[in-house]
CSV table of C-alpha atoms in Angstrom, one decimal:
chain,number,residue,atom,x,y,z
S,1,UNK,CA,-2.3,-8.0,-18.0
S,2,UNK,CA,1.1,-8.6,-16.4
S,3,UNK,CA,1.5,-7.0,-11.9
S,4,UNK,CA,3.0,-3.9,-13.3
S,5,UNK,CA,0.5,-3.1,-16.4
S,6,UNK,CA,-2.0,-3.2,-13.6
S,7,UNK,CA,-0.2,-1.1,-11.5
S,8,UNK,CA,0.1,2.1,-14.2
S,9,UNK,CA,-3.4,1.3,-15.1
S,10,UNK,CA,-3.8,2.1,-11.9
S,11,UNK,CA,-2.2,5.5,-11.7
S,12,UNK,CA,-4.8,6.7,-14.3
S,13,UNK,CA,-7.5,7.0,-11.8
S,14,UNK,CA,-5.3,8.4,-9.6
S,15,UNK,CA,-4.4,11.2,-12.0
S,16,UNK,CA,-8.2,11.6,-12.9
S,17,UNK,CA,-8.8,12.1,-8.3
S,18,UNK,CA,-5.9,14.8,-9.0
S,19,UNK,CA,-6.9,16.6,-11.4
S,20,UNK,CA,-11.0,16.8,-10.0
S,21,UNK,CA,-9.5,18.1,-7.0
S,22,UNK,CA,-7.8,20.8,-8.5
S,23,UNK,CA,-10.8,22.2,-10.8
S,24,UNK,CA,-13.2,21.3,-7.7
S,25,UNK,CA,-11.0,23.1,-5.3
S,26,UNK,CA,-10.8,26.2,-7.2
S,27,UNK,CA,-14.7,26.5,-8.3
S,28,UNK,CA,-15.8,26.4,-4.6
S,29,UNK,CA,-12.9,28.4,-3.6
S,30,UNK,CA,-13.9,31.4,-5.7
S,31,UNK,CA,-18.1,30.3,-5.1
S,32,UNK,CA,-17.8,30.4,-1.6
S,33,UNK,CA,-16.0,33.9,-1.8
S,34,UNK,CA,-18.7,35.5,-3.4
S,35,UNK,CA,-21.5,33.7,-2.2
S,36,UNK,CA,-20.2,33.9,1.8
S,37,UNK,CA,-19.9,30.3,2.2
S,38,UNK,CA,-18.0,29.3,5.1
S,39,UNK,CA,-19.1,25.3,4.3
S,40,UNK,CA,-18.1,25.3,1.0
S,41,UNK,CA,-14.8,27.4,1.7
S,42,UNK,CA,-14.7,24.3,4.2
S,43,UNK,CA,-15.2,22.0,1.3
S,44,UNK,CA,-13.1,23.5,-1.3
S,45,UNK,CA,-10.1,23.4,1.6
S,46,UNK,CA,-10.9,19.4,1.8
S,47,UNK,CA,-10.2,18.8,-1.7
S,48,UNK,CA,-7.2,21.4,-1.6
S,49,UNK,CA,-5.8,18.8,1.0
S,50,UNK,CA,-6.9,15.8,-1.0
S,51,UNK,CA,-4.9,16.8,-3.8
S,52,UNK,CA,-2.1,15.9,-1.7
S,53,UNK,CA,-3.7,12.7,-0.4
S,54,UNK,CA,-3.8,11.9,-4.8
S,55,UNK,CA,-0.6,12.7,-5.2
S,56,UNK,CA,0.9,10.7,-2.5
S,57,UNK,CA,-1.3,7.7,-3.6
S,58,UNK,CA,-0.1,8.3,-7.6
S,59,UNK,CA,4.2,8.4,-6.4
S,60,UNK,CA,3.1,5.1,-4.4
S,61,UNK,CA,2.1,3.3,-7.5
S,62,UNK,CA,4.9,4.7,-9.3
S,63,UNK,CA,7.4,4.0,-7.1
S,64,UNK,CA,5.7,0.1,-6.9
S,65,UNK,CA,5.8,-0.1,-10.6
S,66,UNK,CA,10.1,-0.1,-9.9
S,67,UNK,CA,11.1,-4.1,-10.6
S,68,UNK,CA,13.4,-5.5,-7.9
S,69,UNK,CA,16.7,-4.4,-7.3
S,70,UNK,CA,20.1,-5.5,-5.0
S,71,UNK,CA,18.3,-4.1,-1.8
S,72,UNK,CA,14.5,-4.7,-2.9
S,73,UNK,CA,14.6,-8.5,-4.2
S,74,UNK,CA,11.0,-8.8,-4.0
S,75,UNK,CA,9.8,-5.5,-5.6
S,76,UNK,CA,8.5,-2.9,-4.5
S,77,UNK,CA,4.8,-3.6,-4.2
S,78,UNK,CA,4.6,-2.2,-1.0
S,79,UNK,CA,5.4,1.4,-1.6
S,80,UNK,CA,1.5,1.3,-2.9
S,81,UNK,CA,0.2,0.2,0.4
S,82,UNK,CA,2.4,2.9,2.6
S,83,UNK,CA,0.8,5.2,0.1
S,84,UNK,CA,-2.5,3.9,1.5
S,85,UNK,CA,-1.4,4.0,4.9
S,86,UNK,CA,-0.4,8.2,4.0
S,87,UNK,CA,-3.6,8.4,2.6
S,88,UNK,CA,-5.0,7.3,5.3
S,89,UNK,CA,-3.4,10.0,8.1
S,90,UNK,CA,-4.0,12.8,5.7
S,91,UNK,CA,-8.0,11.7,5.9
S,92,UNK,CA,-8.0,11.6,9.6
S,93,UNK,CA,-6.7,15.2,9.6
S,94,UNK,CA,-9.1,16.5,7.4
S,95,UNK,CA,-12.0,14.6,9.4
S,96,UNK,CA,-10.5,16.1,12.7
S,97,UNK,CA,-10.6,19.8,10.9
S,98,UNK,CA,-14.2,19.4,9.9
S,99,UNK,CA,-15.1,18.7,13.5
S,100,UNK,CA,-13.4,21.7,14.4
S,101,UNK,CA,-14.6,24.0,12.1
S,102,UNK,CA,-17.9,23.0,12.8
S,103,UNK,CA,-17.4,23.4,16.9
S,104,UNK,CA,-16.3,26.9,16.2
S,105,UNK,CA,-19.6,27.3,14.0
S,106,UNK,CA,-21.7,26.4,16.7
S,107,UNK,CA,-19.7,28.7,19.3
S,108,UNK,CA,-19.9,31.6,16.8
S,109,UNK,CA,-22.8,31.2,14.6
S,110,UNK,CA,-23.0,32.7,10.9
S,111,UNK,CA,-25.5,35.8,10.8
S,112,UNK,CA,-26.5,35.6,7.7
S,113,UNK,CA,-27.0,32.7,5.2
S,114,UNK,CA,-25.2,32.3,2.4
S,115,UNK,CA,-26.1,32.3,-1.6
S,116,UNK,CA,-27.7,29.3,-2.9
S,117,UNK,CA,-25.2,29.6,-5.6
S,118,UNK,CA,-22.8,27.7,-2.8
S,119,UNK,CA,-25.3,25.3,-2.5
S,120,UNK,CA,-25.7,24.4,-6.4
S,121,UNK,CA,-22.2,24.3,-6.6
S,122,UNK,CA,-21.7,22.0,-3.6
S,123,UNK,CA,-24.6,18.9,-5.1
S,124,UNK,CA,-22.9,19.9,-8.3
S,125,UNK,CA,-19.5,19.0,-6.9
S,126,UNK,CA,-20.7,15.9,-4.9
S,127,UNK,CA,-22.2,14.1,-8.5
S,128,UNK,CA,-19.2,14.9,-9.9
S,129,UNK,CA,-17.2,13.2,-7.3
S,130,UNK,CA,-19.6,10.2,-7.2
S,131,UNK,CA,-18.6,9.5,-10.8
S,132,UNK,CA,-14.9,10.1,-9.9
S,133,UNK,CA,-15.5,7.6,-7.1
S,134,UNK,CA,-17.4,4.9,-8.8
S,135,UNK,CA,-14.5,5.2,-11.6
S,136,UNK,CA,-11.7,4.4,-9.4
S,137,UNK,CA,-13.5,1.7,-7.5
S,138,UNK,CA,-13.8,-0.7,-10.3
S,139,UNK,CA,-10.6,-0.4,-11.6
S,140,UNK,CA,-9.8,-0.7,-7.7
S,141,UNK,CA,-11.4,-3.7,-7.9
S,142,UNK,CA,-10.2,-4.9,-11.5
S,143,UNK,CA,-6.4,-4.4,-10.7
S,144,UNK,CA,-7.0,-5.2,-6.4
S,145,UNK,CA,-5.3,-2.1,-5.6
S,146,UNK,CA,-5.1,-1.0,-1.9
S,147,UNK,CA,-3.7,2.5,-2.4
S,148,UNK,CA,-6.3,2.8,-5.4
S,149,UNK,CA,-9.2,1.7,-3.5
S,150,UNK,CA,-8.4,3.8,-0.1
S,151,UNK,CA,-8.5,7.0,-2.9
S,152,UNK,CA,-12.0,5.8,-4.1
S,153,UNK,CA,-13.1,6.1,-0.7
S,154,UNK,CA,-11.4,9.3,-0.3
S,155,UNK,CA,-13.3,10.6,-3.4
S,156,UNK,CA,-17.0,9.2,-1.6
S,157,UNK,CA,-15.6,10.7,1.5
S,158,UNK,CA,-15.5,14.2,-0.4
S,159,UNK,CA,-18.9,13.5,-2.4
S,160,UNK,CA,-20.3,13.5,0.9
S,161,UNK,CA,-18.6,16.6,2.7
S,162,UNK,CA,-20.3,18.4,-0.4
S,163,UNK,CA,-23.7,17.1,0.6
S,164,UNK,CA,-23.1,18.0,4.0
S,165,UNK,CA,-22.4,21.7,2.7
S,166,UNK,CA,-25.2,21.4,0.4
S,167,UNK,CA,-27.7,20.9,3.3
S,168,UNK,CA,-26.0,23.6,6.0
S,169,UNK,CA,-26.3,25.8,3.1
S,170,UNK,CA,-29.8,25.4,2.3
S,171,UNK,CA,-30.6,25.1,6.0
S,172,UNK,CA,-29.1,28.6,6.7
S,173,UNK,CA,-32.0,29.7,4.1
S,174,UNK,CA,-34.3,27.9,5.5
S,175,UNK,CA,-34.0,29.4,8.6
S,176,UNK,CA,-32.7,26.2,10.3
S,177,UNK,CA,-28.9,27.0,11.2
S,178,UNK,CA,-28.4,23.9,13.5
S,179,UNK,CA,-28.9,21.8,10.2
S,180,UNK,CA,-25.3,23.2,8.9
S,181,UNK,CA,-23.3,22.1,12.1
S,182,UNK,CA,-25.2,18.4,12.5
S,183,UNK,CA,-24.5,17.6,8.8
S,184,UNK,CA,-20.6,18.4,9.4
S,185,UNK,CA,-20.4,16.4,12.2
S,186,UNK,CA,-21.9,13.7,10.6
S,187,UNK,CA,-19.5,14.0,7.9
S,188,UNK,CA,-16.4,14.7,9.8
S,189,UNK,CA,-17.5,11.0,11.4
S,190,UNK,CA,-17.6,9.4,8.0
S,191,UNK,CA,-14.5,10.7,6.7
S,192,UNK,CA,-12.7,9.7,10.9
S,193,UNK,CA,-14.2,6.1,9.8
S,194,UNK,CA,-13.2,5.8,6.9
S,195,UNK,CA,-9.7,6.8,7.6
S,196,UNK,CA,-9.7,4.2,10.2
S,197,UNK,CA,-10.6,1.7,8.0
S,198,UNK,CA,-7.9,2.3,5.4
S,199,UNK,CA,-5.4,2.5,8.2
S,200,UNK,CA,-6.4,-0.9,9.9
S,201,UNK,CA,-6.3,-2.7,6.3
S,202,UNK,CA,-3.1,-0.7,5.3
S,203,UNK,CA,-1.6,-1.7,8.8
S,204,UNK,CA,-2.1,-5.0,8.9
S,205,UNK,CA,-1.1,-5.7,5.3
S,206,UNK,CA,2.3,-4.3,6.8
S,207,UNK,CA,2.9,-6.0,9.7
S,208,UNK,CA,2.2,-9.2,7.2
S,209,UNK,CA,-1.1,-10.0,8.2
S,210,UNK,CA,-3.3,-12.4,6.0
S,211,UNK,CA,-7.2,-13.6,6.0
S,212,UNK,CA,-7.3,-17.0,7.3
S,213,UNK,CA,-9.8,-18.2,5.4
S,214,UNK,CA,-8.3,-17.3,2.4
S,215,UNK,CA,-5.2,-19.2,3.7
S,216,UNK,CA,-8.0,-22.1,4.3
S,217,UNK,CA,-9.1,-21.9,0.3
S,218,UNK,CA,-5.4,-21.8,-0.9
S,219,UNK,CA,-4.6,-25.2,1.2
S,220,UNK,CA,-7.7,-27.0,-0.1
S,221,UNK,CA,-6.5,-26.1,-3.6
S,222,UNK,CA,-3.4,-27.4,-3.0
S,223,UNK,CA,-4.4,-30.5,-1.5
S,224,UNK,CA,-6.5,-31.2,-5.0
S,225,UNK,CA,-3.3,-31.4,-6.6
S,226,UNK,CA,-2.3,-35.0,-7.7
S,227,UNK,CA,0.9,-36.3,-5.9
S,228,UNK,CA,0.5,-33.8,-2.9
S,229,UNK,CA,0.0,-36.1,0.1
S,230,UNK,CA,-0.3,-33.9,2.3
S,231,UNK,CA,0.4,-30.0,3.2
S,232,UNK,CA,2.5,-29.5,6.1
S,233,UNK,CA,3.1,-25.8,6.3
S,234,UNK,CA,1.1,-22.6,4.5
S,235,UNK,CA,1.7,-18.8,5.0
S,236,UNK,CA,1.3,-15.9,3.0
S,237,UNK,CA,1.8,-12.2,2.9
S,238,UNK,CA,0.4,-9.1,0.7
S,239,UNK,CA,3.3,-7.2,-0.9
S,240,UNK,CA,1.4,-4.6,-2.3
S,241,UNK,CA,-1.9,-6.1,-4.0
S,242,UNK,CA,-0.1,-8.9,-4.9
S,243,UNK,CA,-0.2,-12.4,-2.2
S,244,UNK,CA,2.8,-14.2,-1.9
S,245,UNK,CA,2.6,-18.0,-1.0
S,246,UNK,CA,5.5,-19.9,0.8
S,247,UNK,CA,4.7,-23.6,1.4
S,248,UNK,CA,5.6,-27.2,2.2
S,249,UNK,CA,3.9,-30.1,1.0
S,250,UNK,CA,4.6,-34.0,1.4
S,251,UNK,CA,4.9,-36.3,-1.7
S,252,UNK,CA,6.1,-39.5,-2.3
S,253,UNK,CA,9.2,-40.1,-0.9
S,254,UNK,CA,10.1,-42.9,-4.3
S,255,UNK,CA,9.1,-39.7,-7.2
S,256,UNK,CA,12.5,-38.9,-9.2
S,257,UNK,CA,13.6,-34.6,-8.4
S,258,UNK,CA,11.6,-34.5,-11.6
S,259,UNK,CA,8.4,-35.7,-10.9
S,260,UNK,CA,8.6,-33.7,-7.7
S,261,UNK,CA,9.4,-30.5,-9.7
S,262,UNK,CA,6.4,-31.1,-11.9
S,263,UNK,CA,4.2,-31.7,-8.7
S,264,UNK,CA,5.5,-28.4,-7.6
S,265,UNK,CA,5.0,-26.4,-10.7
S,266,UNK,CA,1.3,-27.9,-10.9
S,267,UNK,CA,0.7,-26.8,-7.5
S,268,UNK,CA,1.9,-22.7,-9.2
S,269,UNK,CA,-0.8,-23.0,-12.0
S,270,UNK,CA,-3.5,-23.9,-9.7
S,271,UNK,CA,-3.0,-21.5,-7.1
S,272,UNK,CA,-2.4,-18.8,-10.2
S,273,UNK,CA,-5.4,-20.5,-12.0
S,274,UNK,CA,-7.7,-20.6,-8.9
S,275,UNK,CA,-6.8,-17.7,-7.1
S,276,UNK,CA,-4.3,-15.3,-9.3
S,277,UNK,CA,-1.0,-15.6,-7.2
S,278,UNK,CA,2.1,-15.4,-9.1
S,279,UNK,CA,4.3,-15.6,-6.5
S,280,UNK,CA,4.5,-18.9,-5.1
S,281,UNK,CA,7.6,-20.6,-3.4
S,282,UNK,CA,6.9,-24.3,-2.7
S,283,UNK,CA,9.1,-26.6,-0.8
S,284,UNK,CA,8.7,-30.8,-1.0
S,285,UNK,CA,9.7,-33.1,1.6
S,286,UNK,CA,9.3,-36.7,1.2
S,287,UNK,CA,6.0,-38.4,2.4
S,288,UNK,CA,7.2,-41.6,4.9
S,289,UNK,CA,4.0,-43.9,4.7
S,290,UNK,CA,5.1,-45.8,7.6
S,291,UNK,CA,5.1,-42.8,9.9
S,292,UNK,CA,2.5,-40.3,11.2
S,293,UNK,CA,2.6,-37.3,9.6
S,294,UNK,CA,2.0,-34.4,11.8
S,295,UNK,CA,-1.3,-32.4,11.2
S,296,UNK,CA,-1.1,-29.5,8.3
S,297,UNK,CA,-0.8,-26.0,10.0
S,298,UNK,CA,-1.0,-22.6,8.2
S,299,UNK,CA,-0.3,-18.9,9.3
S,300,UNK,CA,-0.6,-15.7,8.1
């Protein structure tokens, strides 16, 4: 499967988030009208707002799917991770508005509980979302999509508002009002986290940051390869949920241009082969054996 055939594979599970939100929206919209549910009106609002979370995530990987052009030369992979990044501040709004919905709850309590039709619907909703979820995190996973996997945590973010709706609801029955408020705090601090943790990733990806130790694994691999003396420089960036490698390595300063190119083009199958990155620029300098070399560095 070749970057962008992963990519529109991608957008499937985006389409299936959009169009559970839509149906999901509109069932508890209309249950929670007849069965006097503020928590599920609550949670049929989140989903409402998620659909716009989807879509942004879905014109992300479209736009990333675009090849390079005059004023994009390397693609535009990273339209999917600002589409992340989006996701990400929509999440954070929604967590802020279950935390104040559920302040204005405890200042002005419900009088009388609602129908356990509202709660049905809400566990309904929630194992319909878990499958959603589950769905969208391994092809997450399968395709390493950022803006894919920060809507698979959008969609366990919303499985679990509905459980927290489920159980104000059925405390409200029970007699036990206070249950409603705790359980959408507790929620509303999942889905802050959450966010947070989509932004830090999405953020970091941005401003170019990069795991050293997988910066570590990609140097040992290339020092395996035959005629690399030594690595002198390594960095790498994610554009997108692709990495792209820039290096310098030493080899023997007496190898013909042609020997060096077939060192260099080893060194792309092995990184490819070890670690699936296609994008790799490698630069060769000559190895002096009667000089020191300086130690190998690498950056992210």
């Amino acid at each position: 499967m070749s970057e962008y055939e992963s990519i529109k594979e991608g957008e499937r599970g985006a389409w299936i988030s959009i169009l559970a939100y839509v149906f999901l929206a509109g069932i508890k919209l209309m249950i929670s009208w007849s069965a006097g549910s503020d928590a599920l009106r609550a949670d049929g609002l989140n989903n409402a707002t998620d659909i716009v979370a989807s879509a942004a995530v879905l014109i992300g990987l479209k736009i990333s799917r675009r090849p390079p052009d005059h004023d994009h030369q390397y693609g535009h992979f990273r339209a999917e991770t600002v589409a992340a990044l989006i996701a990400s501040l929509i999440m954070t709004g929604v967590g802020l508005q279950v935390l104040f919905s559920t302040i204005q709850k405890i200042i002005n309590p419900m009088d009388a509980a609602p129908d356990m039709i509202a709660a049905w619907t809400a566990v309904g909703c929630a194992v319909i979302m878990l499958a959603v979820y589950r769905y969208n995190h391994r092809l997450a996973l399968k395709i390493n999509s950022k803006a894919l996997m920060a809507a698979a945590k959008d969609n366990r973010s919303d499985a679990y508002v509905s459980i927290g709706a489920f159980a104000g609801i059925v405390g409200a029955q029970l007699g036990i009002p206070l249950l409603d408020p705790i359980a959408a705090i507790i929620v509303g601090a999942l889905i802050l986290k959450t966010a947070w943790d989509i932004f830090r990733e999405a953020t970091h990806s941005l401003t170019d940051g990069f795991d050293e130790e997988m910066i570590v694994a990609f140097q040992e691999t290339v020092n395996k390869t035959p005629g690399v003396e030594q690595v002198k420089d390594i960095r790498a960036r994610f554009q997108g949920n692709h990495v792209f490698v820039d290096l310098t390595v030493y080899v023997d300063q007496d190898l013909s241009v042609k020997e060096s190119h077939m060192i260099s083009d080893a060194i792309e199958t092995r990184l490819f082969k070890n670690h699936k990155i296609r994008h790799v620029h490698v630069h060769i300098e000559p190895f002096i054996k009667e000089n020191s070399l300086p130690s190998p560095s690498s950056s992210a």
